C-alpha positions as MATLAB code, in Angstrom:
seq = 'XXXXXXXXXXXXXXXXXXXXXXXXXXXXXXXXXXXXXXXXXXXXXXXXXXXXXXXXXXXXXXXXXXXXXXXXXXXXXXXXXXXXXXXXXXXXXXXXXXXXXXXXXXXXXXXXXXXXXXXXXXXX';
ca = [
     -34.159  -70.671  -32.246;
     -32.750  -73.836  -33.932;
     -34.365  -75.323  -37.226;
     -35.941  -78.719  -36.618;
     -35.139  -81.449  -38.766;
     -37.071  -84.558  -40.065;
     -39.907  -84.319  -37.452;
     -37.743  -84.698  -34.425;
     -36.232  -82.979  -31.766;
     -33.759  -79.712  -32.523;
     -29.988  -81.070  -32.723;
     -29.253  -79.255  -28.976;
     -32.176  -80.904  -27.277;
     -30.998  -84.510  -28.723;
     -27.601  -84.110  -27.676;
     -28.245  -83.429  -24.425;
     -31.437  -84.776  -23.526;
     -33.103  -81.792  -22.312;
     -35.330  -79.172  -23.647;
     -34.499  -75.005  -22.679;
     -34.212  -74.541  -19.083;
     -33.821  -70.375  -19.983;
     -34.988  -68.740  -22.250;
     -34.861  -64.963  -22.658;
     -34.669  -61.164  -24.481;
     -31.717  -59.816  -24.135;
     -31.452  -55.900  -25.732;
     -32.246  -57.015  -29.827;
     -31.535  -61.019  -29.568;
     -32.757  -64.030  -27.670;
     -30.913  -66.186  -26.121;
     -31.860  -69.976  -24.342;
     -30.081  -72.459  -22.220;
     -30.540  -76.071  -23.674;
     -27.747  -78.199  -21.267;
     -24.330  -76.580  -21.032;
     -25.358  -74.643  -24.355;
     -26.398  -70.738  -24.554;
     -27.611  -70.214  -28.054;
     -28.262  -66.836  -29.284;
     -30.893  -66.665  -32.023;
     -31.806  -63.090  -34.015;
     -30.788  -61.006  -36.945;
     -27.489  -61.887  -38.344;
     -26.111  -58.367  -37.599;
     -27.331  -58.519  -34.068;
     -25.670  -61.760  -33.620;
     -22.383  -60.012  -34.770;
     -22.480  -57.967  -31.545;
     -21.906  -60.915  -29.250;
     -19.418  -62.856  -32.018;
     -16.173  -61.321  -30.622;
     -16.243  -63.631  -27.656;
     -14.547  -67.428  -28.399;
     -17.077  -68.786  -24.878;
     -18.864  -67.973  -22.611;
     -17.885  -69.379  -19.059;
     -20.074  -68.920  -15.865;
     -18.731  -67.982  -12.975;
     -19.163  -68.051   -8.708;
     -17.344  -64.586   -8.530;
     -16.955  -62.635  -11.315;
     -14.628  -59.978   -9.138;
     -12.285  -62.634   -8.411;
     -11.810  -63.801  -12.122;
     -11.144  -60.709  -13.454;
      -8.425  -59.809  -10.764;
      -6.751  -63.116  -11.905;
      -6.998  -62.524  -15.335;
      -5.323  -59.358  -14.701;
      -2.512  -60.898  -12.884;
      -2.649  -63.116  -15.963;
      -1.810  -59.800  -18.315;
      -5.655  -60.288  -19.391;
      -7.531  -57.389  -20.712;
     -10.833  -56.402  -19.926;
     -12.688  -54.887  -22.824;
     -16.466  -55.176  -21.456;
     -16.466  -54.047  -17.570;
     -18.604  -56.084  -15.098;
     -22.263  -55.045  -16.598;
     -25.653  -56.255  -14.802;
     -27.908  -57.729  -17.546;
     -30.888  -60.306  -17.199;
     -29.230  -63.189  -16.137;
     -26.425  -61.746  -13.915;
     -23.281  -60.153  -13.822;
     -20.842  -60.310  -17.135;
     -18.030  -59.334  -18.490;
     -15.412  -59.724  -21.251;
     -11.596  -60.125  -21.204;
      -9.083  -61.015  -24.078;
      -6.132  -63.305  -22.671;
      -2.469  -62.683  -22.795;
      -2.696  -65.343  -25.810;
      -5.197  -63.050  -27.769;
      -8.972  -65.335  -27.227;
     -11.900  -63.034  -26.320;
     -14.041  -64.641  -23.100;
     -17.164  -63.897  -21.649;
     -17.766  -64.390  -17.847;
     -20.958  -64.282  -16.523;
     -21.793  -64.658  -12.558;
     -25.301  -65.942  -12.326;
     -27.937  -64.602  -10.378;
     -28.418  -66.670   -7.208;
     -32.014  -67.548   -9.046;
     -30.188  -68.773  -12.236;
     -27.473  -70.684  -10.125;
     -30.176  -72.325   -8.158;
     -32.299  -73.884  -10.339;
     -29.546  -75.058  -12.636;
     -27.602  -76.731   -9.771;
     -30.912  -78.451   -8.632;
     -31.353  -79.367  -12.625;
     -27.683  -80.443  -12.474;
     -28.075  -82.125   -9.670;
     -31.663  -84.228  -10.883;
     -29.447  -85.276  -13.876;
     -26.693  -86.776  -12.229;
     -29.217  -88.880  -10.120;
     -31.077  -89.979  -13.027;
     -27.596  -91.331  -14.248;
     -26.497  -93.009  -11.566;
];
């Protein structure tokens, strides 16, 4: 997914210390978790299809975002979908950015909180 430079380590994994934690298909790309980064690797022109969106945030309650985003004069142009990793959706803000929000399953939330958690011990 990332090109590896001079022998070592992909950039992502050397920023953050950690090797992908997720990786997966999703429809015609692939996508993996390294950290607090989701890459998506493929064909350019698949890419494309998930370039509208400025982030992606992660969510406890996707329902509950999206009815503040609409008191916030958001728009939702993706509805709540179920895919591999969860519930998403995506919204563009009063202000014009494009955001996706993606509730977790309670698998996925699970063993990154317990990853989460590990880390923050180790730093301590």
């Amino acid at each position: 997914m990332e090109r590896r430079r001079r022998g070592g380590p992909p950039l992502l994994e050397r920023i953050t210390g950690e090797r992908p934690h997720l990786r997966l298909a999703f429809e015609s790309v692939e996508l993996a978790a390294i950290g607090d980064f989701l890459v998506i690797a493929g064909p350019a022109e698949e890419r494309e299809r998930y370039a509208h969106a400025s982030a992606t945030v992660v969510v406890s309650d996707l329902d509950a975002v999206l009815a503040d985003l609409d008191r916030a004069g958001a728009v939702v142009t993706v509805p709540p979908t179920t895919g591999p990793t969860g519930r998403f959706a995506y919204a563009r803000h009063a202000d014009g950015i494009a955001v996706e929000y993606v509730q977790w399953t309670p698998e996925l939330v699970a063993a990154h909180t317990g990853r989460s958690r590990a880390r923050e011990r180790a730093s301590t």
